[in-house]
Coordinates of C-alpha atoms in Angstrom, one line a residue:
M1 CA 8.5 21.8 -9.8
K2 CA 11.6 21.2 -12.0
N3 CA 11.7 23.5 -14.7
K4 CA 14.0 26.0 -13.7
L5 CA 17.8 26.7 -14.0
L6 CA 19.3 25.1 -10.8
I7 CA 22.8 25.2 -11.8
K8 CA 25.4 27.7 -12.8
T9 CA 26.9 27.2 -16.2
V10 CA 30.5 26.5 -15.9
A11 CA 32.6 27.3 -18.9
L12 CA 34.9 24.4 -19.4
A13 CA 36.2 23.2 -22.8
A14 CA 35.7 19.3 -22.1
V15 CA 34.7 16.9 -19.5
T16 CA 37.5 15.0 -18.0
F17 CA 37.7 13.1 -14.6
L18 CA 40.3 11.5 -12.8
G19 CA 40.2 7.9 -12.2
S20 CA 40.6 4.9 -14.6
T21 CA 37.3 2.8 -14.8
L22 CA 33.6 2.4 -14.0
L23 CA 32.8 1.3 -10.6
T24 CA 33.0 -2.5 -10.1
S25 CA 29.5 -2.8 -9.6
T26 CA 28.6 -3.1 -13.4
K27 CA 26.6 -5.8 -15.0
I28 CA 27.8 -5.7 -18.5
N29 CA 31.6 -5.8 -19.6
A30 CA 32.8 -3.4 -22.1
D31 CA 32.9 -5.7 -25.2
E32 CA 31.4 -5.9 -28.8
S33 CA 28.0 -5.5 -27.3
M34 CA 28.9 -1.9 -26.2
V35 CA 28.8 1.4 -28.4
P36 CA 30.7 4.5 -27.4
L37 CA 29.2 7.8 -26.9
Y38 CA 29.7 11.1 -28.3
K39 CA 28.7 14.7 -27.7
Y40 CA 25.6 15.0 -30.0
Q41 CA 26.4 16.0 -33.4
T42 CA 30.3 15.8 -32.8
T43 CA 33.0 13.5 -32.8
T44 CA 33.9 14.5 -29.3
P45 CA 33.8 11.5 -27.0
I46 CA 32.1 11.6 -23.8
L47 CA 34.5 10.7 -20.7
L48 CA 34.0 9.4 -17.4
H49 CA 37.1 8.9 -15.1
G50 CA 39.3 9.5 -18.3
K51 CA 37.5 6.8 -20.3
Q52 CA 35.1 7.0 -22.9
V53 CA 31.6 6.0 -21.8
K54 CA 30.1 3.0 -23.5
V55 CA 26.6 1.8 -23.4
P56 CA 24.8 -1.6 -24.5
K57 CA 23.9 -1.8 -27.9
A58 CA 20.4 -3.2 -27.0
P59 CA 18.3 -2.3 -24.1
A60 CA 18.2 -4.5 -21.0
H61 CA 15.0 -6.1 -19.7
E62 CA 14.8 -6.7 -15.9
K63 CA 11.9 -8.5 -14.1
R64 CA 12.2 -6.2 -11.4
Q65 CA 12.5 -2.6 -12.1
F66 CA 10.6 0.5 -10.7
R67 CA 9.1 2.6 -13.3
S68 CA 7.1 5.8 -12.5
M69 CA 6.4 9.4 -13.9
W70 CA 5.6 12.4 -11.7
V71 CA 2.0 13.6 -11.7
S72 CA 2.2 17.2 -10.7
T73 CA -0.5 19.0 -9.6
V74 CA 0.8 22.3 -8.7
S75 CA -0.4 25.0 -11.0
N76 CA -2.2 22.1 -12.8
I77 CA 1.1 21.1 -14.7
D78 CA 0.0 17.6 -15.3
F79 CA -3.4 17.0 -13.7
P80 CA -6.0 17.9 -13.3
S81 CA -6.3 19.7 -16.8
K82 CA -7.7 22.7 -15.0
P83 CA -9.3 23.6 -11.6
G84 CA -12.8 23.4 -11.0
L85 CA -13.6 19.9 -12.7
S86 CA -16.8 18.3 -12.1
V87 CA -16.1 14.9 -10.2
G88 CA -17.1 13.0 -13.3
E89 CA -14.5 15.0 -15.5
F90 CA -11.9 14.4 -12.8
K91 CA -12.3 10.7 -12.7
K92 CA -12.3 10.6 -16.4
E93 CA -9.0 12.5 -16.7
Y94 CA -7.4 10.3 -13.8
L95 CA -8.4 7.1 -15.6
E96 CA -6.6 8.5 -18.9
V97 CA -3.7 9.2 -16.6
L98 CA -3.7 5.6 -15.4
D99 CA -4.2 4.6 -19.2
T100 CA -1.2 6.4 -19.9
F101 CA 0.7 4.7 -17.3
D102 CA -0.6 1.1 -18.2
S103 CA 0.5 1.9 -22.0
L104 CA 4.1 2.5 -20.8
N105 CA 4.1 -0.6 -18.5
M106 CA 4.6 1.7 -15.5
N107 CA 4.2 0.1 -12.0
A108 CA 4.1 3.0 -9.8
V109 CA 2.2 6.6 -9.9
T110 CA 4.0 9.3 -8.1
F111 CA 1.0 11.7 -7.4
Q112 CA 1.5 15.1 -5.7
V113 CA -1.2 15.3 -3.1
R114 CA -0.1 18.3 -1.0
P115 CA 1.4 20.9 -3.5
M116 CA 1.4 24.0 -1.8
N117 CA 0.4 23.6 2.0
D118 CA -3.0 22.5 0.6
A119 CA -4.6 19.1 -0.2
F120 CA -6.0 16.6 -2.9
Y121 CA -7.8 14.7 0.2
K122 CA -10.1 15.3 3.1
S123 CA -7.8 16.9 5.7
A124 CA -8.3 18.4 9.2
L125 CA -5.1 20.1 8.6
N126 CA -4.8 21.3 5.3
P127 CA -7.5 23.1 3.1
W128 CA -8.6 21.5 0.0
S129 CA -6.2 22.7 -3.0
E130 CA -7.1 25.4 -5.2
F131 CA -5.5 23.5 -8.1
L132 CA -8.4 20.9 -7.4
S133 CA -11.3 23.1 -7.1
G134 CA -10.3 26.6 -8.3
K135 CA -10.5 28.1 -4.6
Q136 CA -8.5 26.9 -1.7
G137 CA -10.6 25.4 1.0
K138 CA -13.5 24.4 -1.7
A139 CA -14.3 20.6 -2.1
L140 CA -15.4 18.9 -5.3
I141 CA -19.0 17.8 -4.6
E142 CA -20.5 14.2 -5.5
N143 CA -24.1 13.5 -4.6
G144 CA -24.2 16.1 -2.1
K145 CA -21.0 15.0 -0.4
E146 CA -17.5 16.1 -0.4
F147 CA -15.7 13.8 -2.8
D148 CA -12.4 12.4 -1.8
P149 CA -10.0 12.2 -4.7
L150 CA -7.2 10.6 -3.0
A151 CA -9.1 7.6 -1.5
W152 CA -10.7 7.2 -5.1
A153 CA -7.3 7.6 -7.0
I154 CA -5.6 5.1 -4.7
E155 CA -8.2 2.4 -5.3
E156 CA -8.2 3.0 -9.1
T157 CA -4.4 2.8 -9.3
H158 CA -4.3 -0.2 -7.1
K159 CA -7.0 -1.9 -9.5
R160 CA -4.0 -1.4 -12.3
N161 CA -1.8 -3.1 -9.9
M162 CA 0.4 0.1 -9.6
E163 CA 1.7 1.4 -6.5
F164 CA 0.5 4.8 -5.2
H165 CA 3.3 7.1 -3.8
A166 CA 1.9 10.3 -2.2
W167 CA 4.1 13.3 -2.9
F168 CA 4.1 16.0 -0.5
N169 CA 5.9 19.4 -0.6
P170 CA 6.7 20.0 2.8
Y171 CA 7.1 23.7 3.3
R172 CA 5.6 25.8 0.2
V173 CA 3.1 28.4 0.8
A174 CA 3.2 30.4 -2.3
H175 CA 5.3 31.2 -5.3
A176 CA 5.5 33.1 -8.4
F177 CA 4.6 36.4 -7.2
D178 CA 6.6 39.7 -8.1
Y179 CA 9.9 39.4 -6.4
K180 CA 10.3 43.4 -6.4
K181 CA 7.4 43.8 -4.2
P182 CA 8.1 44.6 -0.4
T183 CA 7.5 41.8 2.1
E184 CA 4.7 43.5 3.7
Q185 CA 2.7 43.8 0.8
V186 CA 3.4 40.3 -0.5
L187 CA 2.2 38.8 2.7
K188 CA -0.8 40.9 2.8
E189 CA -1.7 40.0 -0.7
E190 CA -0.5 36.2 -0.7
L191 CA -2.2 35.4 2.7
A192 CA -5.4 36.9 1.6
K193 CA -5.8 34.3 -1.2
L194 CA -5.4 31.4 1.4
D195 CA -8.3 29.7 3.1
D196 CA -8.7 30.6 6.9
N197 CA -7.9 27.0 7.9
N198 CA -4.3 27.3 6.2
F199 CA -1.7 26.7 8.8
A200 CA 0.4 29.6 7.3
K201 CA -2.5 32.0 7.4
K202 CA -3.2 31.2 11.1
H203 CA 0.7 31.6 11.6
P204 CA 2.0 34.3 9.6
E205 CA 4.9 34.6 12.0
Y206 CA 6.0 31.1 10.9
I207 CA 6.4 32.3 7.2
I208 CA 9.7 32.9 5.3
R209 CA 10.0 35.2 2.3
F210 CA 12.9 34.4 0.0
D211 CA 12.7 36.2 -3.6
N212 CA 9.6 35.2 -5.2
K213 CA 8.5 32.5 -2.6
L214 CA 6.9 31.9 0.8
I215 CA 7.6 29.0 2.9
L216 CA 7.2 27.7 6.2
D217 CA 10.4 28.3 8.3
P218 CA 11.8 24.6 8.7
G219 CA 13.8 25.6 11.8
I220 CA 10.7 26.3 14.0
P221 CA 9.7 23.1 15.8
E222 CA 5.9 23.7 15.4
V223 CA 6.6 23.9 11.8
Q224 CA 8.3 20.4 11.8
K225 CA 5.3 18.9 13.9
F226 CA 2.8 20.5 11.7
V227 CA 4.5 19.0 8.6
R228 CA 5.2 15.5 10.2
D229 CA 1.3 15.5 11.3
S230 CA 0.4 16.5 7.7
I231 CA 1.9 13.4 6.4
M232 CA 1.1 11.1 9.1
E233 CA -2.8 12.0 8.6
V234 CA -2.2 10.3 5.1
V235 CA -0.4 7.6 6.0
T236 CA -3.0 6.7 8.5
K237 CA -6.1 7.3 6.8
Y238 CA -5.2 6.2 3.4
D239 CA -3.7 3.0 1.8
V240 CA -0.7 4.5 0.3
D241 CA 2.4 2.6 -0.7
A242 CA 4.8 5.4 -0.2
I243 CA 5.4 8.9 1.0
H244 CA 7.5 11.0 -1.4
F245 CA 9.3 14.2 -1.1
D246 CA 10.8 16.2 -4.0
D247 CA 13.8 18.5 -3.9
Y248 CA 12.4 21.5 -2.1
F249 CA 13.8 22.1 1.4
Y250 CA 15.4 25.5 2.1
P251 CA 15.2 27.6 -1.1
Y252 CA 17.8 27.3 -3.9
K253 CA 20.0 30.2 -4.9
T254 CA 18.9 32.4 -7.8
T255 CA 19.9 35.2 -9.9
R256 CA 18.3 38.9 -10.1
D257 CA 19.7 41.6 -12.4
G258 CA 22.6 39.6 -13.1
K259 CA 23.6 39.1 -9.4
P260 CA 23.4 36.0 -7.0
V261 CA 20.6 35.9 -4.6
I262 CA 21.3 33.5 -1.8
F263 CA 19.1 32.5 1.1
G264 CA 20.4 33.6 4.3
D265 CA 22.1 36.7 2.9
K266 CA 19.1 39.0 4.2
G267 CA 18.9 37.3 7.6
E268 CA 15.6 35.4 6.5
D269 CA 16.1 32.8 9.4
T270 CA 18.2 34.7 11.9
E271 CA 15.6 35.3 14.5
T272 CA 14.8 31.7 14.4
F273 CA 18.4 30.5 14.6
A274 CA 19.0 33.0 17.6
K275 CA 15.9 31.5 19.4
Y276 CA 16.5 27.7 18.5
G277 CA 20.2 27.1 17.4
S278 CA 22.3 28.1 20.5
S279 CA 23.6 24.5 20.6
F280 CA 25.4 25.1 17.0
N281 CA 28.0 27.5 18.2
G282 CA 27.1 30.0 15.7
D283 CA 27.0 27.7 12.6
I284 CA 23.7 28.6 11.1
K285 CA 24.4 26.1 8.2
A286 CA 24.7 23.1 10.2
W287 CA 21.7 24.1 12.2
R288 CA 19.7 24.4 9.0
R289 CA 20.9 20.9 7.9
N290 CA 20.0 19.5 11.3
N291 CA 16.4 21.0 11.0
I292 CA 16.0 19.1 7.7
D293 CA 17.7 15.9 9.1
S294 CA 15.2 16.0 11.9
L295 CA 12.2 16.3 9.9
I296 CA 13.4 13.1 7.8
H297 CA 14.7 11.1 10.6
D298 CA 11.5 11.6 12.8
L299 CA 9.0 11.2 9.9
A300 CA 10.8 7.8 9.0
K301 CA 10.4 6.5 12.4
E302 CA 6.5 7.7 12.7
I303 CA 5.7 6.2 9.3
K304 CA 7.2 2.6 10.1
A305 CA 5.6 3.0 13.7
K306 CA 2.1 3.3 12.1
K307 CA 2.4 1.1 9.0
S308 CA 5.8 -0.6 8.7
Y309 CA 5.1 -1.6 4.9
V310 CA 4.8 2.2 3.8
K311 CA 7.9 3.2 2.0
F312 CA 9.7 6.6 2.1
G313 CA 11.3 8.1 -0.7
I314 CA 13.1 11.3 -1.6
S315 CA 14.0 12.9 -5.1
P316 CA 16.5 15.3 -4.4
F317 CA 18.6 17.5 -6.6
G318 CA 21.0 15.4 -8.4
I319 CA 24.2 16.7 -6.9
W320 CA 24.9 16.2 -3.2
G321 CA 28.3 17.8 -3.0
H322 CA 31.5 18.3 -4.8
D323 CA 34.6 16.5 -4.4
S324 CA 36.8 19.8 -4.4
V325 CA 34.6 21.0 -1.3
H326 CA 34.1 17.5 0.4
P327 CA 37.4 15.5 -0.7
G328 CA 36.8 11.9 -1.3
V329 CA 33.2 12.1 -0.7
G330 CA 31.6 14.4 -3.2
S331 CA 31.0 13.9 -6.8
H332 CA 33.7 15.1 -9.5
T333 CA 31.4 18.2 -10.5
P334 CA 32.5 21.8 -10.7
S335 CA 32.3 23.8 -7.6
G336 CA 30.2 26.3 -9.1
S337 CA 27.1 23.8 -9.5
S338 CA 24.4 23.9 -7.1
A339 CA 24.7 21.3 -4.5
S340 CA 22.0 20.1 -1.9
Y341 CA 24.3 19.9 1.0
D342 CA 25.7 23.4 0.7
D343 CA 22.9 25.2 -1.3
I344 CA 19.7 23.8 0.3
Y345 CA 20.9 22.1 3.4
A346 CA 19.8 18.9 2.4
D347 CA 22.2 16.1 3.5
T348 CA 20.7 13.6 1.2
R349 CA 23.8 11.1 1.5
K350 CA 23.5 11.0 5.1
W351 CA 19.5 9.7 4.7
V352 CA 20.9 7.0 2.3
K353 CA 23.8 6.1 4.5
E354 CA 21.7 6.0 7.5
S355 CA 18.9 4.1 5.9
W356 CA 16.3 6.5 6.9
I357 CA 14.5 6.5 3.6
D358 CA 13.6 3.4 1.5
Y359 CA 14.4 4.9 -1.9
I360 CA 16.2 7.8 -3.3
T361 CA 15.5 9.1 -6.9
P362 CA 18.0 12.0 -7.6
Q363 CA 17.0 14.1 -10.2
I364 CA 19.8 13.8 -12.6
Y365 CA 18.4 16.3 -15.1
W366 CA 21.4 16.6 -17.2
A367 CA 23.0 15.1 -20.3
F368 CA 26.0 13.0 -20.4
S369 CA 28.0 15.9 -21.9
T370 CA 26.8 18.7 -19.5
T371 CA 30.0 20.2 -18.2
A372 CA 28.2 21.4 -15.0
A373 CA 26.8 18.1 -14.1
P374 CA 27.3 15.1 -16.1
Y375 CA 24.8 12.5 -16.2
G376 CA 27.3 9.7 -16.1
E377 CA 29.4 10.9 -13.2
L378 CA 26.4 11.4 -11.1
A379 CA 24.5 8.1 -11.9
D380 CA 27.9 6.5 -11.0
W381 CA 28.3 8.5 -7.8
W382 CA 25.0 7.8 -6.5
S383 CA 25.3 4.0 -7.5
D384 CA 28.4 4.3 -5.0
V385 CA 26.4 5.9 -2.3
V386 CA 23.6 3.3 -2.1
K387 CA 25.9 0.2 -1.9
G388 CA 25.5 -1.6 1.3
T389 CA 22.6 0.4 2.6
N390 CA 19.0 -0.5 3.0
C391 CA 18.0 2.2 0.3
Q392 CA 17.2 1.7 -3.4
L393 CA 18.3 3.9 -6.2
Y394 CA 16.2 4.9 -8.9
V395 CA 17.0 7.9 -11.4
G396 CA 15.0 10.8 -12.2
H397 CA 15.1 11.7 -15.9
P398 CA 14.3 15.1 -17.3
N399 CA 11.9 14.5 -20.3
Y400 CA 10.7 18.0 -20.0
K401 CA 14.0 19.3 -21.6
H402 CA 13.6 17.6 -24.9
N403 CA 10.6 20.2 -25.1
D404 CA 12.4 23.1 -23.6
T405 CA 15.7 22.5 -25.7
Y406 CA 17.0 26.0 -24.9
W407 CA 18.7 24.0 -22.1
D408 CA 21.5 23.0 -24.4
N409 CA 22.0 21.2 -27.7
D410 CA 22.1 17.7 -26.3
W411 CA 18.4 17.8 -25.7
H412 CA 17.8 17.9 -29.4
N413 CA 19.1 14.3 -29.5
P414 CA 16.2 11.8 -29.1
E415 CA 18.6 9.1 -28.0
E416 CA 20.0 10.7 -24.9
I417 CA 17.4 9.5 -22.3
P418 CA 17.4 6.1 -24.0
N419 CA 21.3 6.1 -23.6
Q420 CA 20.9 7.0 -20.0
L421 CA 18.5 4.1 -19.5
K422 CA 21.1 2.0 -21.4
F423 CA 23.9 3.4 -19.1
N424 CA 21.7 2.5 -15.9
S425 CA 21.6 -1.1 -16.8
L426 CA 25.6 -1.3 -16.1
Y427 CA 25.0 -0.9 -12.5
N428 CA 23.4 -3.2 -10.1
E429 CA 22.4 -0.5 -7.7
I430 CA 20.1 1.4 -10.2
K431 CA 16.7 -0.3 -9.7
G432 CA 14.5 2.0 -11.9
S433 CA 13.6 5.3 -13.3
S434 CA 11.0 8.0 -12.9
F435 CA 10.2 10.5 -15.5
F436 CA 9.2 14.2 -15.1
S437 CA 6.6 14.5 -16.1
L438 CA 3.5 12.7 -17.3
R439 CA 2.6 15.5 -19.8
Q440 CA 5.9 14.9 -21.5
L441 CA 5.2 11.4 -22.4
K442 CA 1.8 12.4 -23.8
P443 CA 3.1 14.2 -27.1
E444 CA -0.4 14.0 -28.6
T445 CA -1.6 16.7 -26.2
L446 CA 1.5 18.5 -25.1
D447 CA 1.9 22.1 -25.9
V448 CA 5.2 21.8 -27.6
S449 CA 7.6 24.8 -27.7
G450 CA 8.8 26.2 -31.2
S451 CA 8.3 29.6 -33.0
T452 CA 6.9 28.1 -36.2
P453 CA 4.5 25.3 -36.9
Q454 CA 7.2 23.4 -38.7
E455 CA 9.6 23.7 -35.5
K456 CA 6.6 22.5 -33.3
A457 CA 5.9 19.7 -35.7
E458 CA 9.6 18.5 -35.6
K459 CA 9.6 18.7 -31.9
R460 CA 6.3 16.8 -31.3
A461 CA 7.8 14.0 -33.7
M462 CA 10.9 14.0 -31.6
I463 CA 9.0 13.7 -28.3
T464 CA 6.8 11.0 -29.9
Q465 CA 9.9 9.0 -30.9
I466 CA 11.3 9.2 -27.6
R467 CA 8.0 8.0 -25.9
D468 CA 7.7 5.3 -28.5
T469 CA 11.4 3.9 -28.0
I470 CA 10.8 3.9 -24.2
K471 CA 7.5 2.3 -24.8
N472 CA 8.6 -0.3 -27.4
D473 CA 12.2 -1.0 -26.7
Y474 CA 12.6 -0.4 -23.1
F475 CA 9.5 -1.1 -21.2
N476 CA 8.0 -3.5 -23.7
T477 CA 7.8 -5.9 -20.9
K478 CA 5.9 -5.9 -17.7
A479 CA 8.2 -5.5 -14.6
L480 CA 7.6 -6.2 -10.7
V481 CA 8.5 -3.5 -8.3
P482 CA 11.8 -4.5 -6.6
T483 CA 11.7 -5.9 -3.1
M484 CA 13.0 -4.4 -0.1
P485 CA 14.1 -7.1 2.0
W486 CA 14.4 -4.7 5.2
L487 CA 10.6 -4.1 5.2
D488 CA 9.5 -7.6 4.5
N489 CA 11.3 -10.6 3.2
K490 CA 8.7 -13.1 3.9
A491 CA 6.9 -14.5 0.5
P492 CA 3.3 -15.4 0.5
N493 CA 2.1 -19.1 0.3
A494 CA 1.8 -20.4 -3.0
V495 CA -1.7 -20.6 -4.6
V496 CA -3.7 -23.7 -3.8
G497 CA -3.8 -25.1 -7.2
I498 CA -4.1 -24.1 -10.9
N499 CA -6.5 -25.5 -13.6
T500 CA -6.9 -24.7 -17.1
K501 CA -9.7 -24.9 -19.7
K502 CA -9.1 -24.5 -23.3
A503 CA -11.0 -23.5 -26.4
S504 CA -10.1 -22.3 -29.8
N505 CA -7.2 -19.6 -29.2
K506 CA -8.1 -19.1 -25.6
V507 CA -7.0 -20.8 -22.2
E508 CA -8.8 -20.1 -19.0
I509 CA -6.5 -20.4 -16.1
S510 CA -8.0 -20.5 -12.7
W511 CA -6.6 -21.0 -9.2
K512 CA -7.6 -20.6 -5.4
D513 CA -5.8 -19.0 -2.6
S514 CA -6.3 -18.9 1.2
A515 CA -8.1 -16.0 2.6
K516 CA -5.3 -15.9 5.1
N517 CA -2.7 -15.4 2.6
D518 CA -1.3 -12.0 2.2
S519 CA -1.4 -11.9 -1.7
A520 CA -1.8 -8.6 -3.3
Y521 CA -1.7 -9.8 -6.7
Y522 CA -0.6 -12.8 -9.0
V523 CA 1.7 -13.0 -11.8
I524 CA 0.7 -15.3 -14.6
Y525 CA 3.6 -16.5 -16.7
R526 CA 3.4 -18.4 -20.0
Y527 CA 6.4 -20.2 -21.8
E528 CA 6.3 -22.2 -25.0
R529 CA 7.2 -25.6 -24.3
D530 CA 8.0 -26.1 -28.1
K531 CA 11.1 -23.9 -27.4
G532 CA 12.8 -26.8 -25.3
P533 CA 12.6 -27.6 -21.4
M534 CA 11.6 -25.1 -19.2
K535 CA 14.7 -23.9 -17.3
D536 CA 15.2 -22.2 -13.8
G537 CA 15.6 -18.7 -15.2
D538 CA 12.4 -18.8 -17.4
L539 CA 10.3 -17.2 -14.4
E540 CA 13.0 -14.5 -14.3
D541 CA 12.6 -13.5 -17.8
P542 CA 10.1 -10.7 -17.9
S543 CA 9.2 -11.5 -21.7
N544 CA 7.4 -14.6 -20.1
I545 CA 5.1 -12.4 -18.0
L546 CA 1.8 -12.9 -19.6
A547 CA -0.3 -10.9 -17.1
I548 CA -0.7 -9.4 -13.4
V549 CA -3.8 -9.9 -11.7
R550 CA -4.7 -8.0 -8.7
R551 CA -6.4 -9.6 -5.9
T552 CA -9.8 -7.6 -4.7
N553 CA -12.0 -8.0 -1.9
N554 CA -9.8 -11.0 -0.5
K555 CA -11.0 -13.3 -3.1
T556 CA -10.2 -16.8 -2.9
E557 CA -10.9 -18.1 -6.4
L558 CA -9.7 -16.1 -9.1
N559 CA -9.1 -16.6 -13.0
Y560 CA -7.5 -15.1 -16.2
V561 CA -8.2 -15.7 -19.9
D562 CA -5.3 -15.9 -22.2
T563 CA -6.9 -14.9 -25.6
T564 CA -3.5 -14.8 -27.3
A565 CA -2.8 -18.6 -27.3
V566 CA -2.2 -19.9 -30.8
N567 CA -3.5 -23.4 -31.9
G568 CA -0.7 -26.1 -32.4
K569 CA 1.6 -25.1 -29.7
T570 CA 2.2 -26.3 -26.2
Y571 CA 2.3 -24.0 -23.4
V572 CA 3.4 -24.1 -19.8
Y573 CA 1.5 -21.6 -17.6
A574 CA 2.6 -20.8 -14.0
V575 CA 0.9 -18.7 -11.4
T576 CA 2.4 -17.0 -8.4
A577 CA 1.2 -15.0 -5.4
V578 CA 3.0 -11.9 -4.6
D579 CA 2.3 -9.4 -1.6
R580 CA 2.3 -5.8 -1.4
L581 CA 5.9 -5.4 -1.0
H582 CA 6.4 -7.7 -3.9
N583 CA 7.8 -11.0 -2.3
E584 CA 6.8 -13.6 -4.6
S585 CA 5.8 -17.2 -3.8
S586 CA 6.6 -20.4 -5.4
P587 CA 5.0 -21.2 -8.7
K588 CA 2.4 -23.7 -9.6
Y589 CA 2.4 -25.0 -13.1
A590 CA -0.1 -26.3 -15.9
N591 CA 0.8 -27.7 -19.2
V592 CA -1.6 -26.9 -21.9
P593 CA -1.3 -28.5 -25.5
M594 CA -3.2 -26.5 -27.9
K595 CA -3.7 -29.3 -30.3

């Protein structure tokens, strides 16, 4: 999905921007707790608005922080390991995926359910995915029946108290074929691979060919309806927490034989524009943007009308537009770099400002010192964009670049992404992070790059170091998903009561809840009374979260056993009820002297 060159290298000697200071939304002031950043293995300072970038010495730990990884199923990038697994093998591998998420204290899974006009779920509209079974249209069979991977995966994900974000690619039909082949031959060969029930095979007239890709034409009303219907089928049938899009709308420009290849130059959608774009006075680019706008706007309305609690999030290309092209609005990035507004006709800033989407996770897939797209500038720009909107900002980080270090030398630096996480903590608007992708945080099984065994061993050691740094220093406490008060701001009722029963080095905490209470899970806090009186802020300290317990089958009597209690200490336990949109009740307390 992401592993491709999306920006044109711009040869500039240094990164210097106008302005005088970071935006005023910072949490931490520049003082002795901050350290300056330099371009990797140099003494060249990294600048933002003419000032050297500084990050906190120590990681920040937030009680509310979105944490996820993308689980790519297209071409079996992350999961499953190969097509055609048995149901038992599929389940085993997905449980291992959840184990990895658990080990990193993640709280949301972003799972690709519709990678290429196909499905990892039982659908009346899209055929079973070839990346699931090995043949498009073929299901996995369990006990003589079609196995529904999505229903099972959602249930298992919720057991771990993680959100399930169903990730869709709206238009992709086929990719990675020989771009030199004539279109007639490409259509014949690629459509032959598709199941007879594939929408694209039924309607080849709706297909656009660009370079080595086939996509559904976003300008055709029937295509827009089909995409919306495909997504609403999942919203209606499955207990998803969010619908997620990535950055693929109209195709990105590319380069062939040293020359730029730009969508539209060969009139790929000229006929569609002539048929449907008459009201745009010849402005085909505005029409294309409107096609994508319409999909996002209409889909957002349909999702909320069906299930108001289901979130809608998008992970776009990290640059919306350039200040030199959009004065006073765009980011201070070189105009030679790609931008979603101008290159793929996705007005992602508008979607935020209009609050059509509930969260945005821009793929800021560059280092602090990347001239064409500096991380600090873009994180700063997006933080400003989301201010005052009903849209949360998470940041997408490119762990894959530490493996594919040919991108630039900065990705040899194991502190690049940790420094990005520290930088994020300076902004109230940045509510979390997502990492591309799952396999890049599993160094033990990752196929690392390198030309020699020693080079591969060094690369694996670096990737392991990065994973362990994130695990042990940044995500070493549990975190709740941030609330979205525009969706729901009413907390559930507090639990009815809390009782404790102690034994040697063990404390059983039990509580009751009403069957009518909309609790989705419970947070158990533990505070050492020996440290002094409990303060109001102690429940906001994530280090005091002992456990999170999922409510299943609407149980009214629940319990948890603390096996880490130490004799001789006195503990204060607290239990809160939390709903599916993460609104938290008032706590109930119990004092337990372990003496």
